[in-house]
CSV table of C-alpha atoms and ligand atoms in Angstrom, one decimal:
chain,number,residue,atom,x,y,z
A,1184,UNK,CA,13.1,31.6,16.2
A,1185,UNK,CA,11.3,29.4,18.8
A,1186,UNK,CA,11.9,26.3,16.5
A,1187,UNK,CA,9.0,24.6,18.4
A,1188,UNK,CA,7.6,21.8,16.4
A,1189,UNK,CA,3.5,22.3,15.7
A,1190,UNK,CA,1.1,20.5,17.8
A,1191,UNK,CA,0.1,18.1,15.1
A,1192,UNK,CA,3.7,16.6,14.6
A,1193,UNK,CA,4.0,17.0,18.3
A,1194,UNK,CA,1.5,14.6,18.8
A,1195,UNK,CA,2.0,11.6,16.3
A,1196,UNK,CA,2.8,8.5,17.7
A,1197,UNK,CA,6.4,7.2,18.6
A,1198,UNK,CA,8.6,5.9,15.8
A,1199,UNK,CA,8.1,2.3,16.7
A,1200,UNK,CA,11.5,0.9,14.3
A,1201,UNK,CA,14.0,3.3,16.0
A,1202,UNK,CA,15.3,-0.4,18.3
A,1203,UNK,CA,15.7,-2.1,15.0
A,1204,UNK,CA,17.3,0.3,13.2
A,1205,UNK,CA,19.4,0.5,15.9
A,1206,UNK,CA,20.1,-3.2,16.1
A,1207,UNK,CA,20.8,-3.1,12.4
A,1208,UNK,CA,23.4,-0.3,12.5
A,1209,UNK,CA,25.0,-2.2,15.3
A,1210,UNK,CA,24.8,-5.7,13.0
A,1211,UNK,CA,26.3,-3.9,10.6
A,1212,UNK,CA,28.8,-1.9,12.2
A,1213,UNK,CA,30.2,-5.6,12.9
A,1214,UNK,CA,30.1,-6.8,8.9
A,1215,UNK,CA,26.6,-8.7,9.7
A,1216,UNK,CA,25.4,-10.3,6.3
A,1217,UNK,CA,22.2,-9.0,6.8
A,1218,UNK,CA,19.4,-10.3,5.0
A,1219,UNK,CA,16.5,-7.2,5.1
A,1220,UNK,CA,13.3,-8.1,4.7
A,1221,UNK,CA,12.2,-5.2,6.2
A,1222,UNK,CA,11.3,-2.6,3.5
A,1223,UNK,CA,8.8,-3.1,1.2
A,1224,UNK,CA,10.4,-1.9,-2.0
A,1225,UNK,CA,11.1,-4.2,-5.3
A,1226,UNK,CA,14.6,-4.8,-5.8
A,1227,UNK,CA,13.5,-6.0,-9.3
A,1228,UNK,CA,14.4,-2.7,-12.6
A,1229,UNK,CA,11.2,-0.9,-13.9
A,1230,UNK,CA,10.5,-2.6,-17.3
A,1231,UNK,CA,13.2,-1.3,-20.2
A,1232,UNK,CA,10.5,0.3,-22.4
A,1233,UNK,CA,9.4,2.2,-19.5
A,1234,UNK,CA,12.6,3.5,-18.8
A,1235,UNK,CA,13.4,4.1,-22.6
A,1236,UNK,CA,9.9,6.3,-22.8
A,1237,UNK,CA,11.0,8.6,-19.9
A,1238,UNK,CA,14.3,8.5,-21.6
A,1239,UNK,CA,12.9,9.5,-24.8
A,1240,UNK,CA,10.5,12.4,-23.1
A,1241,UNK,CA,12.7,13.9,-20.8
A,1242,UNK,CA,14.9,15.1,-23.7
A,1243,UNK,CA,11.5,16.7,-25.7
A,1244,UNK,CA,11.5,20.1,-24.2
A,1245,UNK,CA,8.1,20.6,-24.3
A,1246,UNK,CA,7.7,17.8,-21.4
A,1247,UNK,CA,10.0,20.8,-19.3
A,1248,UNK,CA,7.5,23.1,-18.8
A,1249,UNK,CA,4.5,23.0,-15.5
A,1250,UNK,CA,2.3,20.0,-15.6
A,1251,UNK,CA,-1.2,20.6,-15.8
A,1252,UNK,CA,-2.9,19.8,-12.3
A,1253,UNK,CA,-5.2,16.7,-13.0
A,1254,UNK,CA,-2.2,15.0,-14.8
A,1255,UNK,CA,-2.1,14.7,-18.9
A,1256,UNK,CA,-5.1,13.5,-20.5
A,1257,UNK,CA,-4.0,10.3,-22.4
A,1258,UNK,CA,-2.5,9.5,-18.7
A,1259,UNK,CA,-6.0,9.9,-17.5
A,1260,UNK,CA,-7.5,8.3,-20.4
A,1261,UNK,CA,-4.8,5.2,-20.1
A,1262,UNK,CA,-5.6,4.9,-16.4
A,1263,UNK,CA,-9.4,4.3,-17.6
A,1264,UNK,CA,-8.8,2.2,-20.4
A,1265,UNK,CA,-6.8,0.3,-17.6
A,1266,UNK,CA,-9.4,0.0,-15.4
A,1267,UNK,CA,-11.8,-0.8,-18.5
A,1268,UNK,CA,-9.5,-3.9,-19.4
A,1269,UNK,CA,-8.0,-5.1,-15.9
A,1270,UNK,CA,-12.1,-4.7,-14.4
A,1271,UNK,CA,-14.7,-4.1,-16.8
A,1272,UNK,CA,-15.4,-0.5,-14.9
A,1273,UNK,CA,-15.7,2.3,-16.6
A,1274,UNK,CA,-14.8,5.7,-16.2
A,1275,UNK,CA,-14.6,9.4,-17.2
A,1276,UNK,CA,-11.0,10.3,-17.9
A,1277,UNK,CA,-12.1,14.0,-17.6
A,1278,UNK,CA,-14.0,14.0,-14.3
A,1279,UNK,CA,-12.9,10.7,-12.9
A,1280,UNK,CA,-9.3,10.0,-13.0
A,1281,UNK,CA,-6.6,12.4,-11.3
A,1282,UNK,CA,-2.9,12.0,-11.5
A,1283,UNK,CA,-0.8,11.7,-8.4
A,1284,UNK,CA,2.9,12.1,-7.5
A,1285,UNK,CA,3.0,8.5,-6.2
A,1286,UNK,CA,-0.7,7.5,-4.2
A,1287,UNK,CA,1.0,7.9,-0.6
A,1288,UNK,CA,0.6,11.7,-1.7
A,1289,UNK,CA,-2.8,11.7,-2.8
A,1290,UNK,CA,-3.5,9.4,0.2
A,1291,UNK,CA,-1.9,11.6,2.7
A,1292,UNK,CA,-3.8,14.8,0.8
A,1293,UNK,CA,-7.7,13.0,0.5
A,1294,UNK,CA,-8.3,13.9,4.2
A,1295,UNK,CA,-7.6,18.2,3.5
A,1296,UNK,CA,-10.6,17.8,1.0
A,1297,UNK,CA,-13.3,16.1,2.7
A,1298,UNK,CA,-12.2,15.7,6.8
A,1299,UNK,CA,-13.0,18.8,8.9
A,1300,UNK,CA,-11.4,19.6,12.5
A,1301,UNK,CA,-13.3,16.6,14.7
A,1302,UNK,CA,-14.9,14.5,12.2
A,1303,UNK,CA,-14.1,10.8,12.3
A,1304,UNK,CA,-12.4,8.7,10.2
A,1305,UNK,CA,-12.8,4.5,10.2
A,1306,UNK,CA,-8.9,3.4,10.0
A,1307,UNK,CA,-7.8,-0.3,9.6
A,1308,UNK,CA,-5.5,-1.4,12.6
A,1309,UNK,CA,-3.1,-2.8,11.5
A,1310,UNK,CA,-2.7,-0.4,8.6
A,1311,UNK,CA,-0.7,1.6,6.0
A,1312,UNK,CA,0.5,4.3,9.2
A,1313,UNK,CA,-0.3,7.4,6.1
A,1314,UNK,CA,-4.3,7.3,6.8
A,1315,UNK,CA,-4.2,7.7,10.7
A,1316,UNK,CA,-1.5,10.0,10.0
A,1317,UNK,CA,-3.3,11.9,7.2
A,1318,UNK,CA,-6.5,12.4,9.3
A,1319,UNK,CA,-4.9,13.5,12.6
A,1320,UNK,CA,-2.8,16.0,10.3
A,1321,UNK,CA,-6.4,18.2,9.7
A,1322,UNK,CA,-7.7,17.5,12.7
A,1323,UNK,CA,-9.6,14.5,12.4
A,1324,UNK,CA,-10.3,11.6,14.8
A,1325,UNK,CA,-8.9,8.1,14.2
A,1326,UNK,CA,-11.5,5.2,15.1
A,1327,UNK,CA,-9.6,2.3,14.5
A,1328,UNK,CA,-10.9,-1.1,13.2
A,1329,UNK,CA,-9.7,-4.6,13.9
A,1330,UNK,CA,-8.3,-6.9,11.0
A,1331,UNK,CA,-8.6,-10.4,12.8
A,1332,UNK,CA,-7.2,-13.3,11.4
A,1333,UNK,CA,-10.4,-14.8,12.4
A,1334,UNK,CA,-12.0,-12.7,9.8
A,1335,UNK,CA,-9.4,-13.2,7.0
A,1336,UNK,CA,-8.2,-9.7,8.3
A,1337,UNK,CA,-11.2,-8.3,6.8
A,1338,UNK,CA,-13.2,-5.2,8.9
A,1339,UNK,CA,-16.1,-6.8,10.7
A,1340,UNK,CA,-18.5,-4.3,9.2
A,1341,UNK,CA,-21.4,-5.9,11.7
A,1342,UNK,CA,-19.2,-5.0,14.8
A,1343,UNK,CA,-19.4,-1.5,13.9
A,1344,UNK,CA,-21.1,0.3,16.7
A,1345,UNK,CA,-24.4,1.9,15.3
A,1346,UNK,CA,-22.8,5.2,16.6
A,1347,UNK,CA,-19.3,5.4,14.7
A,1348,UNK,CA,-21.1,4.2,11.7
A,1349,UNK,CA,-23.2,7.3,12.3
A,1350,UNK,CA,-20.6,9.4,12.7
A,1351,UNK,CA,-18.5,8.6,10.7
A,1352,UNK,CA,-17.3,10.5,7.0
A,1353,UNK,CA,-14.6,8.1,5.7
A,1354,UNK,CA,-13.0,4.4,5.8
A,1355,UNK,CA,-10.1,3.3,4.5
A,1356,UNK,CA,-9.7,-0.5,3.4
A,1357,UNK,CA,-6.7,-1.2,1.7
A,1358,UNK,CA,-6.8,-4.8,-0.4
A,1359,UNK,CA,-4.7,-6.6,-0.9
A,1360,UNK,CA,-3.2,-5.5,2.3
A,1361,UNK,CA,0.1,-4.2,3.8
A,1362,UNK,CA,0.9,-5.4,5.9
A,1363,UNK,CA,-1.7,-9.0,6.2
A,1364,UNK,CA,-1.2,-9.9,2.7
A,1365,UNK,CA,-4.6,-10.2,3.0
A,1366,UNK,CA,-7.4,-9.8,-0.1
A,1367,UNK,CA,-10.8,-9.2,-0.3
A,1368,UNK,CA,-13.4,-10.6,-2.2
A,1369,UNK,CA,-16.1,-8.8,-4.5
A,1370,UNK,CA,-18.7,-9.7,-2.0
A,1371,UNK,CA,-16.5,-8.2,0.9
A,1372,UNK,CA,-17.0,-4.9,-1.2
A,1373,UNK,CA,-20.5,-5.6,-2.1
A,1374,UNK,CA,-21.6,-5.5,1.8
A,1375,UNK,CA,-18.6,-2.3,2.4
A,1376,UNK,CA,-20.4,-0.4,-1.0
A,1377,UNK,CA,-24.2,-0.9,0.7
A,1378,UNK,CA,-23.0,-0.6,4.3
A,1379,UNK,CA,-21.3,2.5,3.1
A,1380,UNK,CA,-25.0,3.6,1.7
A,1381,UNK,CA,-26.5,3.3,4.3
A,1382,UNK,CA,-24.4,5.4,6.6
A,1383,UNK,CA,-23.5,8.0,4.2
A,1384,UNK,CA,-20.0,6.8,4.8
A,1385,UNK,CA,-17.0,7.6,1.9
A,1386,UNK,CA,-14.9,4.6,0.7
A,1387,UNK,CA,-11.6,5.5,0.1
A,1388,UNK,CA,-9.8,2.0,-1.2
A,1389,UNK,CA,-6.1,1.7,-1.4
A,1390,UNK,CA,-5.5,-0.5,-4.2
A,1391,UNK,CA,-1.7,-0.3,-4.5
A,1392,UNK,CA,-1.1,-3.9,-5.1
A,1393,UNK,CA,-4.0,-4.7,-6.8
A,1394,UNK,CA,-1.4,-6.3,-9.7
A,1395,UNK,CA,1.1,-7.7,-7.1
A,1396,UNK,CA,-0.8,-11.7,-7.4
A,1397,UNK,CA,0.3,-15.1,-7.4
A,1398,UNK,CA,-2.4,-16.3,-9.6
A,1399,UNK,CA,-4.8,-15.5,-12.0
A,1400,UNK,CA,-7.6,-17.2,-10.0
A,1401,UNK,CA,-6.7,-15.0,-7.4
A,1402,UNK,CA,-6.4,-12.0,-9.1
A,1403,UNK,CA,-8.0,-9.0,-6.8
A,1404,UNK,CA,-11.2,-6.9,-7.3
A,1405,UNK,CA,-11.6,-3.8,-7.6
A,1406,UNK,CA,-14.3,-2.0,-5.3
A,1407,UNK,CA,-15.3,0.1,-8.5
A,1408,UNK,CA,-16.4,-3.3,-10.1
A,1409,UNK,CA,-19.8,-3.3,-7.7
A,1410,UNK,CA,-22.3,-1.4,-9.3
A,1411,UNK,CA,-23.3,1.5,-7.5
A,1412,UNK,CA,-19.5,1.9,-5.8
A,1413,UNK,CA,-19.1,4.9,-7.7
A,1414,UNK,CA,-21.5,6.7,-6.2
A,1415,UNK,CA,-19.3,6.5,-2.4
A,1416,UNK,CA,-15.9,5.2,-3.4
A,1417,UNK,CA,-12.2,6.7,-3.9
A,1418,UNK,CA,-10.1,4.4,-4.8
A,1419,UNK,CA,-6.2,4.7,-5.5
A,1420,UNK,CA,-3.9,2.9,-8.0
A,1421,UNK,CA,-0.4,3.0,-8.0
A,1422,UNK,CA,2.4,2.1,-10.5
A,1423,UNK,CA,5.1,1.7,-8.0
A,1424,UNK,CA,4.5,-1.7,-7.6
A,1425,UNK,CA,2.7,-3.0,-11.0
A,1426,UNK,CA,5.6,-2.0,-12.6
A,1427,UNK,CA,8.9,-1.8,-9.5
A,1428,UNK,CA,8.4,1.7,-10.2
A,1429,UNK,CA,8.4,3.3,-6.3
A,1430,UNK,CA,11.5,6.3,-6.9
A,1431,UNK,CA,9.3,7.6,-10.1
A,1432,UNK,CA,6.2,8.8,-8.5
A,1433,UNK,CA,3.2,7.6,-10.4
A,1434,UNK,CA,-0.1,7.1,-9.3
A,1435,UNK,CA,-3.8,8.3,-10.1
A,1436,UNK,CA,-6.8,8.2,-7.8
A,1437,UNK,CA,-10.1,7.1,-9.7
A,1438,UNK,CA,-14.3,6.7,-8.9
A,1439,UNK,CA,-16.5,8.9,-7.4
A,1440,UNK,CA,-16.4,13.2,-9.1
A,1441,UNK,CA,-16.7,14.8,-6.6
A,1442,UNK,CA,-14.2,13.1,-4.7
A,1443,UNK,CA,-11.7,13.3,-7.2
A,1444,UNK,CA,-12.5,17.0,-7.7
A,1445,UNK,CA,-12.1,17.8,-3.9
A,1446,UNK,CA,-8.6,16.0,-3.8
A,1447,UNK,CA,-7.6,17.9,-7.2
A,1448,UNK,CA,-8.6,21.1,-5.5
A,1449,UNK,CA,-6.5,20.3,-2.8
A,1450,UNK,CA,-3.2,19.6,-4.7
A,1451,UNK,CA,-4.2,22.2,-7.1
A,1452,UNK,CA,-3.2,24.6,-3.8
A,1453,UNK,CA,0.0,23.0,-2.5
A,1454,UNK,CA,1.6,20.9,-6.1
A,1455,UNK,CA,2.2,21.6,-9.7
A,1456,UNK,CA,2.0,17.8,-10.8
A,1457,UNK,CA,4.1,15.1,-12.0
A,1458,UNK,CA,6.9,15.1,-14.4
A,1459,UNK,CA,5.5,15.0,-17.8
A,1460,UNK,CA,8.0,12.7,-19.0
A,1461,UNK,CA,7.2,10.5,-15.8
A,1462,UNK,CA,3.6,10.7,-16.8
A,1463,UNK,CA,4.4,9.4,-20.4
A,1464,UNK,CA,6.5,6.3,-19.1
A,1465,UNK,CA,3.4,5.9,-16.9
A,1466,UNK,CA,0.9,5.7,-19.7
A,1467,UNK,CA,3.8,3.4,-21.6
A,1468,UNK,CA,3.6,1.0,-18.6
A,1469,UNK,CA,0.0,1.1,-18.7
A,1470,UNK,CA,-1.0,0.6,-22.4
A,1471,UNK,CA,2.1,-1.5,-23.2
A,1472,UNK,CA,2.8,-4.9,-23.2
A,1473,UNK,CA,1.7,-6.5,-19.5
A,1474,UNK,CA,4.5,-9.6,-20.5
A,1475,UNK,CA,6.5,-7.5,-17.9
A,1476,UNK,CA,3.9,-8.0,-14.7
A,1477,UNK,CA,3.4,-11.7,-15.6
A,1478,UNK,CA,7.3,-11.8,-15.2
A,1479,UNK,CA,7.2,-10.4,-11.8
A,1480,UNK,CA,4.4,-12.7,-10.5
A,1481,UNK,CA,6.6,-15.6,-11.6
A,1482,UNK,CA,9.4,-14.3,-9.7
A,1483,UNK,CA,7.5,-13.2,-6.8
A,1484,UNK,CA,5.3,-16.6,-6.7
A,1485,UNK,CA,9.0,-18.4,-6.6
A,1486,UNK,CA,10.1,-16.2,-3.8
A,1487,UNK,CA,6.8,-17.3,-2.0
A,1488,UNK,CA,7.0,-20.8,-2.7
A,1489,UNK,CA,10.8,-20.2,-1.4
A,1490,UNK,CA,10.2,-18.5,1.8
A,1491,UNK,CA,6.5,-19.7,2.7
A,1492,UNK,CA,7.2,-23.3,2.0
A,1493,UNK,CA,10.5,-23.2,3.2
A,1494,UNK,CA,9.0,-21.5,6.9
A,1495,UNK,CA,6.2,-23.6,7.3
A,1496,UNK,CA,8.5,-26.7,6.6
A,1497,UNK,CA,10.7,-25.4,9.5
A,1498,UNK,CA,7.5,-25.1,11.6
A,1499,UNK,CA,7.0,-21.5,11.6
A,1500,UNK,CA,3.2,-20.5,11.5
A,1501,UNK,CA,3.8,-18.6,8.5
A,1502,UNK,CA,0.5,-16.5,6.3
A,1503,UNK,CA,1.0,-18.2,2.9
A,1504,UNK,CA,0.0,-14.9,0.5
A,1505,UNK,CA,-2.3,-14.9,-2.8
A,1506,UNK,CA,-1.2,-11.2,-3.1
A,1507,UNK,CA,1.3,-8.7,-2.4
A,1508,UNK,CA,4.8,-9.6,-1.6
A,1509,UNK,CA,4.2,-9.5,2.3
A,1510,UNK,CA,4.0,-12.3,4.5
A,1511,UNK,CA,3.1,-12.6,8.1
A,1512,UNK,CA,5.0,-15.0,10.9
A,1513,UNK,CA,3.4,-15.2,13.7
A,1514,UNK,CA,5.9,-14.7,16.9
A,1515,UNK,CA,6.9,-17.7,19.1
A,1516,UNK,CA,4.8,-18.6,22.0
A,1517,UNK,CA,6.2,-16.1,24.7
A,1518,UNK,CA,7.7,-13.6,22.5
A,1519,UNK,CA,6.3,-10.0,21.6
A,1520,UNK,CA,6.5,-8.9,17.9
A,1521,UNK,CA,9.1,-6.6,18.8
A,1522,UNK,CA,11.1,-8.9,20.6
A,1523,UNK,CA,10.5,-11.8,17.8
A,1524,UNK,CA,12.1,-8.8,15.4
A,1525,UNK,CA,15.1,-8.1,17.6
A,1526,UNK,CA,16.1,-12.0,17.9
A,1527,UNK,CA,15.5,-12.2,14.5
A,1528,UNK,CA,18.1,-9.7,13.4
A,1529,UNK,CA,20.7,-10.2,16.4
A,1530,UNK,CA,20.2,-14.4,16.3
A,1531,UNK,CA,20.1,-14.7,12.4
A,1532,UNK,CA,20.7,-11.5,11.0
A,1533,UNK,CA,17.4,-10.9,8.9
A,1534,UNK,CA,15.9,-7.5,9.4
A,1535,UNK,CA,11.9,-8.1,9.5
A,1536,UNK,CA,9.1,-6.0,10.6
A,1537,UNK,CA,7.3,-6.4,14.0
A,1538,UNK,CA,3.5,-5.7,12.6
A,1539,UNK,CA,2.7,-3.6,15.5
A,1540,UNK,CA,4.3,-1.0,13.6
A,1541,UNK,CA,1.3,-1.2,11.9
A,1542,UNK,CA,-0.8,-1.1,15.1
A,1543,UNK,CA,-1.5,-2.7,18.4
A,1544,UNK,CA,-3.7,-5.4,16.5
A,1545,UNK,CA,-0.1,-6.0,14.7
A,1546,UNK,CA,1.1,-8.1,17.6
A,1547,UNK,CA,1.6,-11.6,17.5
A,1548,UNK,CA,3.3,-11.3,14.1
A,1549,UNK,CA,6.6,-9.8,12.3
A,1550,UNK,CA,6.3,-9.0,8.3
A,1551,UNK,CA,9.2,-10.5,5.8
A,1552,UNK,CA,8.8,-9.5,2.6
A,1553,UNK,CA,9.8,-10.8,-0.7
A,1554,UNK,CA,11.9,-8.5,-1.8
A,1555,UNK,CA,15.4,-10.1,-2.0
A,1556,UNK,CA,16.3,-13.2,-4.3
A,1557,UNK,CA,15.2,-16.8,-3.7
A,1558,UNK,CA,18.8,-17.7,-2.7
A,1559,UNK,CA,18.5,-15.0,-0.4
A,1560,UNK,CA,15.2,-16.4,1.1
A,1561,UNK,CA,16.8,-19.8,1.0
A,1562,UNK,CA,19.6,-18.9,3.2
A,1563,UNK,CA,16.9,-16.5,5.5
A,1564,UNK,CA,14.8,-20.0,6.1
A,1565,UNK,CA,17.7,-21.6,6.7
A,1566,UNK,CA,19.3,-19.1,9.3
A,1567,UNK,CA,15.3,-19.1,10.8
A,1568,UNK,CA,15.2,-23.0,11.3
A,1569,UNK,CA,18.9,-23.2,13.4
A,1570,UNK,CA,17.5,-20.5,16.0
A,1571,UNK,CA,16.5,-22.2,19.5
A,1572,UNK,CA,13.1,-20.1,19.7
B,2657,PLP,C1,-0.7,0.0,1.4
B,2657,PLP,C2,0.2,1.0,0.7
B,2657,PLP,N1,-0.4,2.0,0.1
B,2657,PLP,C3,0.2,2.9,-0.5
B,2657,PLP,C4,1.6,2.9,-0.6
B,2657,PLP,C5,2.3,4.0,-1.3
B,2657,PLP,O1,2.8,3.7,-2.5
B,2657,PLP,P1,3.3,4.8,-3.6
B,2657,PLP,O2,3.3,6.1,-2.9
B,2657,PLP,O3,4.6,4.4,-4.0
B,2657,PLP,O4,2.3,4.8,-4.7
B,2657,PLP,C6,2.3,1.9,0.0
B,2657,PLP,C7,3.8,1.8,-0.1
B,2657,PLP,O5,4.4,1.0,0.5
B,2657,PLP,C8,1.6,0.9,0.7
B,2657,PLP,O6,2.2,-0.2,1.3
């Protein structure tokens, strides 16, 4: 057995955290009270009548058998009336709405469908690392686009060359964003929808923390709310973070037919689905009680207030976010992201991520999220404003 790895894992890009996991074993190694804000995961339970539902139809044997491979139809037809309710759009549960096992899958599986050996794909840099990853992994070429804090972190759609707009078959945009915190307004995806026209370009909108908001004045758009975006967008929805639900794998991607056929025909070939009793805890999130999500926003706008304040207070340039549970600090004159996130976690012992993870346009900032209690991000502002930066 040669055991030779294939040319397309070969070529990804170097793991860009291995130096801070490595200062992290060492901090710990040494009893380190480490405060992570490095991984973007809710410490916060899923919602008890979620958990009672799966409860309740994991022990009904006829949740036991195969899945079918769109996902169960009153999941489909809950993800709709979702989007009905949350956004006024409206789709077909039937020919619209597909069930995924979490939407990193479904993200990771969109280029098989519709990307060919050479064709190029419009990537946001910085950016969720699955869609570069996803595109290179059939073949594809990565143009990356710049989110500038200039621009609100928004793609310049204007800057564009003529050429790669020609060329290219999909673009990712990802709003609110990981890792900017960044959102985007309905007349952002107005000019994205007609652009898109005009080029004959996909859409393919990651809308994972579309219910992840401060408040409800800022609460985010959907692209599927412009008329017309149906007719060129994808976009995906994800439960993981509506409802602290990341370990249970439930997600659906919604719009545009034929997009959601090709990406059904592609897991038709390499899944079997999600757990049916995970599918009716997802439609018991969707159609219960929302009381649930207002809770987390309170806790998460506390956290904010905690953290953001707190930084900014200190003197840290620090992104105050509307959405998501991200926020960017930009590094100290003189300092790389990378080296802002090593001092970080060897001076004060708080494990954050330098954003060029994310990509080169990354740099000048590390990411903290809010995932740890506000006595927690108390103590992490405290431990920030005693280093000698
Ligand atoms: C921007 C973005 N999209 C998608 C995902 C994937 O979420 P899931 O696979 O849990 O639905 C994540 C997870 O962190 C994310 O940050």
């Amino acid at each position: 057995m040669s055991g030779r790895l294939a040319q397309r894992l070969r070529e990804l890009p170097p793991y860009l955290f291995a130096r801070i996991d490595e200062l992290k074993r060492e901090a710990l190694s040494k009893g380190a009270d480490l405060i992570d804000l490095g991984v973007g995961d809710p410490d916060l339970p899923t919602p008890p009548h979620i958990v009672a539902e799966l409860q309740r139809a994991g022990a009904d044997a006829r949740h036991h058998r195969y899945p079918s491979y769109q996902g169960m139809a009153e999941l489909r037809s809950a993800a709709a009336a979702y989007y009905a309710s949350r956004w006024g759009v409206t789709l077909d549960p039937a020919r619209e709405v597909l069930v995924l096992i979490g939407s990193k899958e479904g993200i990771a599986h969109f280029p098989l469908a519709f990307v060919d050996p050479g064709d190029l794909v419009l990537v946001p840099d910085p950016g969720y690392p699955v869609y570069a990853v996803g595109t290179q992994f059939c073949g594809g070429r990565v143009h990356l686009v710049p989110l500038l804090r200039e621009n609100g972190f928004l793609p310049d759609l204007g800057a564009i060359p003529a050429a790669v707009a020609r060329e290219a078959k999909v673009i990712w945009i990802n709003y609110p964003n990981n890792p900017t915190a960044a959102t985007a307004t309905l007349s952002f995806y107005r000019d994205l929808v007609a652009w898109a026209r005009e080029h004959d370009v996909i859409v393919a909108s990651d809308n994972a923390y579309a219910d992840v908001y401060f408040d409800e004045k800022d609460a985010p758009p959907s692209i599927l709310s412009v008329p017309g975006a149906t007719d060129v967008a994808i976009e995906f929805y994800s439960l993981s973070k509506t409802y602290n639900m990341t370990g249970w794998r439930a997600a659906f991607a919604c719009g545009n037919a034929d997009l959601v056929r090709g990406l059904g025909q592609v897991k038709t070939n390499v899944d079997s689905g999600v757990f049916e009793a995970v599918q009716r805890a997802a439609i018991a999130a969707l159609s219960g009680d929302q009381g649930c999500v207002a809770k987390m926003r309170e806790v998460y706008r506390e956290r904010r207030d905690v953290l953001c304040g707190g930084l900014a207070r200190a003197g840290f340039d620090v992104l105050t976010p509307s959405a998501t549970f991200y926020t960017l600090v930009a590094t100290p004159p003189k300092l790389s992201s990378m080296e802002f996130a090593a001092r970080l976690l060897g001076e004060a012992h708080i494990v954050g991520t330098p954003a060029t993870g994310f990509g080169a346009c990354g740099e000048g900032y590390v990411r903290l999220t809010l995932c740890a209690p506000a006595a927690r991000l108390s103590e992490a502002v405290e431990r920030m404003a005693r280093m000698k930066l």
